[in-house]
Tab-separated table of C-alpha atoms and ligand atoms in Angstrom:
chain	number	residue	atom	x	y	z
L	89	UNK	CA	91.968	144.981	123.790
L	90	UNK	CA	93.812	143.618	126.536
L	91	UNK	CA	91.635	140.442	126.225
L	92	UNK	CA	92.298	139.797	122.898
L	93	UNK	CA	96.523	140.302	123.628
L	94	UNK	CA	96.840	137.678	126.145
L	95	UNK	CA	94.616	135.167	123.499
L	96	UNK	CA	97.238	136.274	121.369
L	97	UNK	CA	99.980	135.060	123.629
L	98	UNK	CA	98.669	132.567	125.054
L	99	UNK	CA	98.191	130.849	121.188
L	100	UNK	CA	101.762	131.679	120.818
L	101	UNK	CA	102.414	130.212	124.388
L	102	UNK	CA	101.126	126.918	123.492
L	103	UNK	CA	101.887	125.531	120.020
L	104	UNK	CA	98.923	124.594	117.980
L	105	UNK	CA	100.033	121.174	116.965
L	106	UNK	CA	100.998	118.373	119.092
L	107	UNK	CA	103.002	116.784	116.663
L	108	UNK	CA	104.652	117.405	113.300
L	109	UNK	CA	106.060	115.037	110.814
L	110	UNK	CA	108.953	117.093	108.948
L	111	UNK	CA	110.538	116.829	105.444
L	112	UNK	CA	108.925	113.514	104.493
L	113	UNK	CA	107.643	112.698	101.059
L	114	UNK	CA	104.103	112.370	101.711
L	115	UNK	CA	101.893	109.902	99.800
L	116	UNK	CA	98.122	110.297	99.713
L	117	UNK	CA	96.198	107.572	98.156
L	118	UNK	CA	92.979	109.001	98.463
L	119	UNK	CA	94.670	112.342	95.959
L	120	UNK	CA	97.014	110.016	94.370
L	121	UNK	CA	100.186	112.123	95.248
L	122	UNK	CA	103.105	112.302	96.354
L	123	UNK	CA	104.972	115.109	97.577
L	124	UNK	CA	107.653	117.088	100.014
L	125	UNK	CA	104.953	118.094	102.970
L	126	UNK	CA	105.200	117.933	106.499
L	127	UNK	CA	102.226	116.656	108.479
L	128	UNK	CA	100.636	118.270	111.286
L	129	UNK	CA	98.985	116.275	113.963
L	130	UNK	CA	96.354	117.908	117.157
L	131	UNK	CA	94.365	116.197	119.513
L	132	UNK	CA	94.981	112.670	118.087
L	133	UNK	CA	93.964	114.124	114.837
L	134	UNK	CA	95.278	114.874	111.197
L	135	UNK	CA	95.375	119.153	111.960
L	136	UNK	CA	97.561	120.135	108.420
L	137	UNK	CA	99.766	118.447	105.622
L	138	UNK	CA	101.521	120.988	103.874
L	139	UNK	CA	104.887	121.996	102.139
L	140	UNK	CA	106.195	124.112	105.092
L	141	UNK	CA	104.742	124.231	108.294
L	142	UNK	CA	106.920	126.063	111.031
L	143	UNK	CA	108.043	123.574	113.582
L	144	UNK	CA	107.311	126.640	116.388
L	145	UNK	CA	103.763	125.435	115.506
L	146	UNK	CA	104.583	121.990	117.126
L	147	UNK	CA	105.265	120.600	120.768
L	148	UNK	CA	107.188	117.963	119.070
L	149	UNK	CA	109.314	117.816	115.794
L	150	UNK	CA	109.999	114.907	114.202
L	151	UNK	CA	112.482	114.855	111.367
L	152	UNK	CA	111.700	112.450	108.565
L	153	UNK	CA	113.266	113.448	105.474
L	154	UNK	CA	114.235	110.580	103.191
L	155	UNK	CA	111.578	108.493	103.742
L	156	UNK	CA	107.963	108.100	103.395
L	157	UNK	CA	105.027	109.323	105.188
L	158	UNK	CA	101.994	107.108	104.373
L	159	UNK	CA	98.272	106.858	106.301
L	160	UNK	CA	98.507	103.679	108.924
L	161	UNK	CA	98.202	100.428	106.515
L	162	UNK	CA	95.313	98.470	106.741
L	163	UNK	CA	95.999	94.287	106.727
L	164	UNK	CA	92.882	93.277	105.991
L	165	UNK	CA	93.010	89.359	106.414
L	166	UNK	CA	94.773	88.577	109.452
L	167	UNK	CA	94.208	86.018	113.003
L	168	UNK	CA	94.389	88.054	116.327
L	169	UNK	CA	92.084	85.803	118.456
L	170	UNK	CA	94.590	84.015	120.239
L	171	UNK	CA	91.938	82.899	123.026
L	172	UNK	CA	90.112	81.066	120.873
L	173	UNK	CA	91.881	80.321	117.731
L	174	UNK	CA	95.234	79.015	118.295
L	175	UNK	CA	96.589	80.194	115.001
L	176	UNK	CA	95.834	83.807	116.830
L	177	UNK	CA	98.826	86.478	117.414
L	178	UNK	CA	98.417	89.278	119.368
L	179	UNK	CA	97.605	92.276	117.660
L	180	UNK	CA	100.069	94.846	118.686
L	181	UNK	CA	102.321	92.764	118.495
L	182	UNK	CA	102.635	92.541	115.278
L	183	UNK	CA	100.947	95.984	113.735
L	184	UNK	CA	102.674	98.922	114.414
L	185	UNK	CA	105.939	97.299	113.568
L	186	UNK	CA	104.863	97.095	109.862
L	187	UNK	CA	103.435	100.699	109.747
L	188	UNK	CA	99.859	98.460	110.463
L	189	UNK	CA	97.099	100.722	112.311
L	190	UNK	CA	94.188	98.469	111.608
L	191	UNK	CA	94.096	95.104	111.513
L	192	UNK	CA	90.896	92.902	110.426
L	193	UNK	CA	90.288	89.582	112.032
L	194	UNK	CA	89.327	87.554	108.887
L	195	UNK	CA	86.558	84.952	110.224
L	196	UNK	CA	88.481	83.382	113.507
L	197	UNK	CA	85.241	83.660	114.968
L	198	UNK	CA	81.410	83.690	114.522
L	199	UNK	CA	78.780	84.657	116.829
L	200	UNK	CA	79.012	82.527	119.703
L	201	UNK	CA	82.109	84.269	120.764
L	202	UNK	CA	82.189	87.755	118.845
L	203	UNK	CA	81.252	89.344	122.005
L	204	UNK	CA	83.788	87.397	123.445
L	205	UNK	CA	86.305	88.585	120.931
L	206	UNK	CA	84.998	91.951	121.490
L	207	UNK	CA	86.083	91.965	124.956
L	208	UNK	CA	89.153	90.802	125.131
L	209	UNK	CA	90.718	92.100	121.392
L	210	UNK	CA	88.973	94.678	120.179
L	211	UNK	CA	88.570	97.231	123.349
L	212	UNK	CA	92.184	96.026	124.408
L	213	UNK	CA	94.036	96.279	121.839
L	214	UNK	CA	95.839	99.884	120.456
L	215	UNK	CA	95.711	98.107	117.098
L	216	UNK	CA	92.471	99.645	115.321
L	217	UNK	CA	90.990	95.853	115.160
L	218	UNK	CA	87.515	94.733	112.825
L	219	UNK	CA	86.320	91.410	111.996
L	220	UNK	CA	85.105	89.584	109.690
L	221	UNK	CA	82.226	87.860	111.148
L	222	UNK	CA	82.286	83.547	110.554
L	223	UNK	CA	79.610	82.346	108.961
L	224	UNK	CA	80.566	78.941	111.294
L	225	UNK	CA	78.830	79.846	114.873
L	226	UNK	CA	81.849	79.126	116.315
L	227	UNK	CA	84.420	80.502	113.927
L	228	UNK	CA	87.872	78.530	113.389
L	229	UNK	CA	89.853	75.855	114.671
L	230	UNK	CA	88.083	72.985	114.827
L	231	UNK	CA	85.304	69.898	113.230
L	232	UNK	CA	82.249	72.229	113.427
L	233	UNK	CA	83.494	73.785	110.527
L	234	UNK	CA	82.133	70.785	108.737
L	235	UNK	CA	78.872	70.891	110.870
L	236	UNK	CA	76.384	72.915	108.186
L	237	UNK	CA	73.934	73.319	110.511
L	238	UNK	CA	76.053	75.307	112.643
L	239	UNK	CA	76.432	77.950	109.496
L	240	UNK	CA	74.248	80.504	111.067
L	241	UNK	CA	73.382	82.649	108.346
L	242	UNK	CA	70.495	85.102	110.101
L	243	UNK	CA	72.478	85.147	113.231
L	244	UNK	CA	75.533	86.269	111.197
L	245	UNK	CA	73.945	88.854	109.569
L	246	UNK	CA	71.662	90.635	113.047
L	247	UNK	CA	75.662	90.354	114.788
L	248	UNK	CA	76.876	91.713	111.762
L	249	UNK	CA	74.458	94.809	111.874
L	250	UNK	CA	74.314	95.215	115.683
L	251	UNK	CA	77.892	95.912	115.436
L	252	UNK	CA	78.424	97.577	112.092
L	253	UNK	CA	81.135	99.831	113.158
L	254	UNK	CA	83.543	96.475	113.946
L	255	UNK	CA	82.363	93.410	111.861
L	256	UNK	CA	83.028	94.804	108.189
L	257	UNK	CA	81.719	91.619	106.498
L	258	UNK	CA	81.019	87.641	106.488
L	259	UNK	CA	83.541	84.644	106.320
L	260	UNK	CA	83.631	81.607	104.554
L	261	UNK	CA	86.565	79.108	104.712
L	262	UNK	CA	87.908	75.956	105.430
L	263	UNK	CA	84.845	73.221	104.128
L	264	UNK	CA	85.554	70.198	102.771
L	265	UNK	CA	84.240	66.627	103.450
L	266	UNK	CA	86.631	62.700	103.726
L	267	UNK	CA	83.630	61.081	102.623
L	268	UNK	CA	80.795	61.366	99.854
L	269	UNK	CA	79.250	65.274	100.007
L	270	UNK	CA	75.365	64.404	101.073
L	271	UNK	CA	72.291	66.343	101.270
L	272	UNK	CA	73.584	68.094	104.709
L	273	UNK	CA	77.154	68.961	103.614
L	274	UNK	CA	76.822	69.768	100.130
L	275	UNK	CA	79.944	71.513	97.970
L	276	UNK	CA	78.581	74.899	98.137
L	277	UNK	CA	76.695	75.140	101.360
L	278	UNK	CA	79.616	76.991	103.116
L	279	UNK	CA	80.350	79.699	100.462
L	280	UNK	CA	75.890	79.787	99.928
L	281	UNK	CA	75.264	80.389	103.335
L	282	UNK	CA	78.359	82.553	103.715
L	283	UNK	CA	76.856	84.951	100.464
L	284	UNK	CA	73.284	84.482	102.434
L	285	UNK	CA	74.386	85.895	105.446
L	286	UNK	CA	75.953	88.674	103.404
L	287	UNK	CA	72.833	89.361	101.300
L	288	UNK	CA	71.051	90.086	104.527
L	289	UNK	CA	73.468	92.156	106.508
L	290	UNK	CA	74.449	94.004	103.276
L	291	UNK	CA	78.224	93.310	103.920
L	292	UNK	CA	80.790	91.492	101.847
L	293	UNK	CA	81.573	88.419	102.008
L	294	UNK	CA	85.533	87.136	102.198
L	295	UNK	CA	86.154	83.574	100.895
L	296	UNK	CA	88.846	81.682	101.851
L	297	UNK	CA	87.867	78.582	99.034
L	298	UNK	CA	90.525	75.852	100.395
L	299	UNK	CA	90.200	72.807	99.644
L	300	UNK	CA	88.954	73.612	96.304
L	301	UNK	CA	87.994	69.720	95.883
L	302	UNK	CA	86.554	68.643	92.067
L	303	UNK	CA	82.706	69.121	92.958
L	304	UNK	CA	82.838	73.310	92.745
L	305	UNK	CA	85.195	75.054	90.436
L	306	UNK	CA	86.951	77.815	90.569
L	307	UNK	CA	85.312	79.712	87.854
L	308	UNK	CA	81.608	78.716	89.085
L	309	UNK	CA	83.253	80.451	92.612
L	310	UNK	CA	84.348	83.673	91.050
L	311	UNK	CA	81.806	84.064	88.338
L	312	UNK	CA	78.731	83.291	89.512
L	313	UNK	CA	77.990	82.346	93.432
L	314	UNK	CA	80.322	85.516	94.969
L	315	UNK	CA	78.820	88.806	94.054
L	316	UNK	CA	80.205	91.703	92.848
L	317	UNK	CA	82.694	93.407	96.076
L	318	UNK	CA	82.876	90.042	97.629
L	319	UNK	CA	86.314	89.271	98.093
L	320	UNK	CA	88.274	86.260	96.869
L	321	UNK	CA	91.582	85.882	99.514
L	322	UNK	CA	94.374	83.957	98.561
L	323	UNK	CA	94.013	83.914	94.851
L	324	UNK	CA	97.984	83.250	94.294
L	325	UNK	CA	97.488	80.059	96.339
L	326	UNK	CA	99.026	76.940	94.428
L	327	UNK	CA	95.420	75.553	94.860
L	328	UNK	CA	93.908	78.211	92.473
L	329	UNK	CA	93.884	77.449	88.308
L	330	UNK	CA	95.086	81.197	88.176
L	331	UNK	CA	98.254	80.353	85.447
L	332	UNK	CA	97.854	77.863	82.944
L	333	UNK	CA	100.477	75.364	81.579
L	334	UNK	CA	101.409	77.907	79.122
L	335	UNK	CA	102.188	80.256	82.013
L	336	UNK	CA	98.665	82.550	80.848
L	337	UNK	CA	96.084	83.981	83.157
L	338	UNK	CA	93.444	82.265	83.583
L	339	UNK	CA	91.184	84.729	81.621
L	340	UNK	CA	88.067	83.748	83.875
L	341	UNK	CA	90.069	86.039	86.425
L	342	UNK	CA	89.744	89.416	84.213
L	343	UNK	CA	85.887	88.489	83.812
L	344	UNK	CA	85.552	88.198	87.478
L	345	UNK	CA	86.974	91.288	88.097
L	346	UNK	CA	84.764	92.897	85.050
L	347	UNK	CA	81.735	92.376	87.226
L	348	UNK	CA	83.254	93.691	90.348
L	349	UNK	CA	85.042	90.415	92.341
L	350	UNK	CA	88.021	91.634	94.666
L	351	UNK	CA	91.099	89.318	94.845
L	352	UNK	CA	93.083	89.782	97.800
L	353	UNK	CA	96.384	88.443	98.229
L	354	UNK	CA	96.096	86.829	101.932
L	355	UNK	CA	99.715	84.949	101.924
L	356	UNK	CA	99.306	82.729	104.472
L	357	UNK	CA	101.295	80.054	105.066
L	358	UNK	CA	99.898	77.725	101.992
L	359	UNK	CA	98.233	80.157	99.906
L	360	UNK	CA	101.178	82.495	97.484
L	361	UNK	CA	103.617	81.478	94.873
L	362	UNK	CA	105.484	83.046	92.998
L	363	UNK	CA	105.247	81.213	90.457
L	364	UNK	CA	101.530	82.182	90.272
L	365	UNK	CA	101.996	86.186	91.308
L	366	UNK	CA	104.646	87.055	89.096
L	367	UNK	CA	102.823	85.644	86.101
L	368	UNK	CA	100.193	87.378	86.889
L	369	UNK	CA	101.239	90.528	88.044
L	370	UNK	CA	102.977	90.757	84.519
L	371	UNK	CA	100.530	90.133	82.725
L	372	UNK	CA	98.190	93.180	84.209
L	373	UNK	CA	96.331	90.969	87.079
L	374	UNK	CA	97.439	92.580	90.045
L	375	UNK	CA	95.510	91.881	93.219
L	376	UNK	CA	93.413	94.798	94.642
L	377	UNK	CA	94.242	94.372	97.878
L	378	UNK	CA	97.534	93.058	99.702
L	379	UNK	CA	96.965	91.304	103.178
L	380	UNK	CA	99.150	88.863	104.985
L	381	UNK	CA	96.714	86.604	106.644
L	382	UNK	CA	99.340	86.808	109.727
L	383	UNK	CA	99.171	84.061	112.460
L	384	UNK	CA	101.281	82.151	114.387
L	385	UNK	CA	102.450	79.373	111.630
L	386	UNK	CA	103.608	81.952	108.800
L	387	UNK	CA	104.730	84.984	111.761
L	388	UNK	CA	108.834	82.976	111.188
L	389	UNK	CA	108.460	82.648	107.379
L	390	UNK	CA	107.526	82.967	104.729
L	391	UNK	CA	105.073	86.178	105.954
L	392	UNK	CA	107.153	87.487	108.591
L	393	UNK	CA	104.769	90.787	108.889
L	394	UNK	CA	102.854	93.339	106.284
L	395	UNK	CA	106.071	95.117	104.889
L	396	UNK	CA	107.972	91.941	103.782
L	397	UNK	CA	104.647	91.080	101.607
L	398	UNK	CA	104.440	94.443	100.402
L	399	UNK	CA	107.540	94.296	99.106
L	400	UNK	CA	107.473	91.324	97.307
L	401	UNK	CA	105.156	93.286	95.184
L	402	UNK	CA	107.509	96.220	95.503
L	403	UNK	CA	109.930	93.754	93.854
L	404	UNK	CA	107.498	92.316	91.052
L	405	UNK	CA	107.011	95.549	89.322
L	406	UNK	CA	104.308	97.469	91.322
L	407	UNK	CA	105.498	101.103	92.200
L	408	UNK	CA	105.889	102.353	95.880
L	409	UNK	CA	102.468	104.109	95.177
L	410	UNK	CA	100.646	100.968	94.086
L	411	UNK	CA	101.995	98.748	96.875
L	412	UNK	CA	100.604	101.492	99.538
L	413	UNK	CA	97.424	102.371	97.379
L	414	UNK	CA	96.733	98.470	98.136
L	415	UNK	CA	97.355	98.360	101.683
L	416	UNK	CA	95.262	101.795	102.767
L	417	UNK	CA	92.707	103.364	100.259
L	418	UNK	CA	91.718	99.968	98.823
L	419	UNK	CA	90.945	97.801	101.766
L	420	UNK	CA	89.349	100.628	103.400
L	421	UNK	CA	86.748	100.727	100.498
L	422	UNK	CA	86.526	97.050	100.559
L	423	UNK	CA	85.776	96.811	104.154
L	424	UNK	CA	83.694	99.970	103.661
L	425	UNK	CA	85.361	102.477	105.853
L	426	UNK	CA	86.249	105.246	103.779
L	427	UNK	CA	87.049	107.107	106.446
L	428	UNK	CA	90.833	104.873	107.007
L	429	UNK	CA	94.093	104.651	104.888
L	430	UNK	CA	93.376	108.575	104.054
L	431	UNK	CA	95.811	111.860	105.329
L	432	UNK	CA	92.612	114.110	105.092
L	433	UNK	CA	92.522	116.834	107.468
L	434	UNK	CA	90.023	115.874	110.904
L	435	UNK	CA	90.890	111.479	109.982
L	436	UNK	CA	92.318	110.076	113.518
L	437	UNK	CA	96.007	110.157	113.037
L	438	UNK	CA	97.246	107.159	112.049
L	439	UNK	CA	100.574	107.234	110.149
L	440	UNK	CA	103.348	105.370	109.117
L	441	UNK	CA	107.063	106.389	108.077
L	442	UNK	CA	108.843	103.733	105.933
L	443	UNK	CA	111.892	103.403	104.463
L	444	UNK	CA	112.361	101.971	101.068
L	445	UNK	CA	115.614	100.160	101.587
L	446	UNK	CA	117.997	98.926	98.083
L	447	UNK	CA	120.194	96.238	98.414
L	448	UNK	CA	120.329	92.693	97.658
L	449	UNK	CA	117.191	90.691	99.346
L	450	UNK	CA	115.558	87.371	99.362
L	451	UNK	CA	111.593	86.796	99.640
L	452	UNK	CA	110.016	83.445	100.496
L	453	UNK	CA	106.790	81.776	99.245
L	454	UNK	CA	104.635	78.954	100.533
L	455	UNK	CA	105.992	77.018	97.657
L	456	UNK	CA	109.701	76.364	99.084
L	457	UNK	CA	110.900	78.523	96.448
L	458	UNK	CA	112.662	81.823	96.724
L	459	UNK	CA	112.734	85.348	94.680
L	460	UNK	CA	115.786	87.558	94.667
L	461	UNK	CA	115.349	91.277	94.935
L	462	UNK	CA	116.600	94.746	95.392
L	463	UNK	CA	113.518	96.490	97.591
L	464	UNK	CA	112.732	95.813	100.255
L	465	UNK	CA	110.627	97.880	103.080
L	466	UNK	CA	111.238	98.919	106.672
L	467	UNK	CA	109.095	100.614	109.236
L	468	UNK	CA	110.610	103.685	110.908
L	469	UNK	CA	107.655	104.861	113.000
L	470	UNK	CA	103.931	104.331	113.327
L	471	UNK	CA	101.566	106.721	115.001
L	472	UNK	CA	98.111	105.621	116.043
L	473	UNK	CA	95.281	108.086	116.951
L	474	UNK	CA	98.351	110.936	117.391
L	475	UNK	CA	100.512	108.756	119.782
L	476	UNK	CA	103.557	107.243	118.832
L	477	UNK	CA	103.653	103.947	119.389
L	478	UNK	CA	106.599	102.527	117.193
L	479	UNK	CA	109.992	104.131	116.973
L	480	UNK	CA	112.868	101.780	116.217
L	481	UNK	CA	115.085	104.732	115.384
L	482	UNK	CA	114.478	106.638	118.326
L	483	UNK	CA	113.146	109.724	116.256
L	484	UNK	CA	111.347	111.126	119.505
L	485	UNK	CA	114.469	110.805	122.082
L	486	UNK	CA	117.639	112.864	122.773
L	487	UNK	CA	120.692	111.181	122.732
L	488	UNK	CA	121.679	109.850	125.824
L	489	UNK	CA	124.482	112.462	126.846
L	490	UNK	CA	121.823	115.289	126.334
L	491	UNK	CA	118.920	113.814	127.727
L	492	UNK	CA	118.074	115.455	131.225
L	493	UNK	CA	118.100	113.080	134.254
L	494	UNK	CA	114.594	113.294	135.368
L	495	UNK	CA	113.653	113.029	131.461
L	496	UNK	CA	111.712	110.253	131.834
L	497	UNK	CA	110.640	107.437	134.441
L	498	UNK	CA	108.829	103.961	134.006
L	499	UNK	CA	105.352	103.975	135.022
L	500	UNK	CA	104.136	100.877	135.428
L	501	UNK	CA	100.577	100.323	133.518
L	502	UNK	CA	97.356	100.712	136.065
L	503	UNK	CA	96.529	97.694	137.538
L	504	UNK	CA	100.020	96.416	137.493
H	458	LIG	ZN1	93.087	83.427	107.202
């Protein structure tokens, strides 16, 4: 008896839950709800989401009513190989400031520096971070790009499945010739060997299809050479026949998506107008996925981060619900890791609290051309694996007069 008493207090002693998330209104994609619930988070994982839990059950309360408590979003077409691609940001830097707990490199390199990539991104970085694999040896930034013979499909695809856990699918982007296309560099060799390297590995492919010069077509692209859950990024580029001159879809688009084609928005600094998106999103197309393809020449406009293009959709029409369905459950099935953008009880704890802010606001395009709106989103705190690691607001702290005097000291990291 006396055994079982002092489990007793020591369970009472020590509160179950490391951290709890109070008075939000919780959205979960994967259940398609949203509701009041606070949620509970132990040993870096999701321990309880529920109407009431009793904040004795938590070392830490944090009090989030009036706003939202969403999974960590996913941007699933983004640059974060600064090393080598000079487009690259660095990942935390520009993450957990949108509510972003996983980021996925979208082709910036291929295998001759994955392992490379590996090294000094992927294990450093706090930022969950996947790849998309190049089909290009060497990934971006440079002439081989044009070099066919250095589109490695086998290689691609034994990388690709030697490290299935990070690289989530193939790349294909940036092909295009000055002169004549020849029997080496021929229109579709990229985007063939790209789908090759995918058939192999069993992946997805991601196409980035710019230029889109007269010799392959759009529709040819999306009806016939991608397969069904490939993924088509930056289909409201300017470069895309996605609204006619009548302002109508393009009705190839709905037949695409009929046999299973993704279209993902991936922004980018030349790749969304408004004058294509809003068409389209009012007439029903709305992309499955919403991405930012983030990097150093779209960071000061018109991206900025994840949130601003979220809300741009916010602002078209889409609900709160759609705009956060298409930034966690979605691109986790398209990458095919079912296991992210869900609140399910045991998933590593990545959250984020945003704040839907109304007012008067102005969105940017690619297109030098503006849209006026009266949503717009803000990141109040982002927790990855259990740890907060964003928290503009200072939800965690005291205020100053109350805070103790020993409450906290810089550490400087190890190996400072
Ligand atoms: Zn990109």
């Amino acid at each position: 008896m006396k055994g079982k008493n002092s489990d007793l207090n020591s369970q009472s002693a020590t509160p179950p839950f490391d951290l709890l998330l109070k008075g939000g209104q919780v959205i979960d994609p994967k259940r398609g709800t949203m509701q009041l619930a606070d949620v509970a988070i132990a040993g870096g994982r999701i321990a309880l989401v529920e109407r009431d839990i009793s904040p004795a059950k938590a070392k830490r309360v944090l009090a989030v009513g009036g706003y939202y408590v969403t999974p960590g979003l996913i941007d699933m077409h983004v640059h974060v190989y600064p090393s080598h691609f000079s487009w690259g940001l660095v990942a935390d830097a520009h993450s957990f400031r949108s509510g972003v707990t996983t980021m996925v490199d979208a082709g910036s390199g291929g295998v001759s520096n994955f392992l490379d990539f590996k090294e000094r991104v992927i294990d450093q970085s706090k930022t969950r971070v996947l790849a998309y694999l190049n089909v290009v040896d060497n990934g971006m930034g440079g002439e081989w790009e044009q070099d066919v013979s250095r589109m490695v499909p086998e290689a691609t695809a034994a990388l690709a499945q030697a490290y299935s856990d990070l690289i989530v699918g193939v790349k294909a982007a940036h092909y295009w010739t000055s002169k004549p296309w020849d029997a080496t560099h021929a229109p579709w060799d990229n985007v063939e060997r790209a789908v090759r390297a995918g058939e192999l590995c069993q992946k997805p492919v991601m196409v980035d299809f710019w230029p889109r010069p007269p010799e392959r077509s759009y529709a040819d692209l999306i009806l016939h050479k991608m397969r069904p859950g490939d993924i088509h990024t930056h289909v409201f580029g300017q470069h895309f026949p996605i609204i006619d001159e009548a302002g109508i879809v393009n009705p190839v688009l709905f037949q695409a998506r009929k046999r299973g084609l993704i279209f993902d928005v991936g922004h980018g600094a030349g790749s969304f107008w408004f004058r294509h998106a809003v068409r389209a999103v009012a007439q029903g197309f709305t992309p499955d996925s919403i991405s930012t393809d983030l990097h150093t020449h779209n960071i000061n406009g018109p991206v900025l981060n994840t949130l601003t293009t979220m809300s741009k959709f916010l602002n078209m029409g889409l609900s709160l619900q759609e705009v956060i369905y298409r930034t966690t459950i979605t691109p986790a099935q398209e990458i095919r890791h079912p296991e992210l953008g869900t609140l399910d009880v045991g998933a590593e704890a990545d959250v984020a609290v945003i704040a839907l802010q109304e007012g008067d606001f102005v969105f940017a395009d690619c297109g030098k051309a503006k849209m006026l709106g009266s949503k717009r989103l803000e990141c109040v705190l982002t927790v990855r694996r259990g740890e907060v690691v964003y928290d503009p607001k200072g939800l965690t702290m005291p205020e100053w007069e109350k805070a103790p005097a020993e409450y906290w000291a810089y550490k400087p990291p190890t190996g400072a």
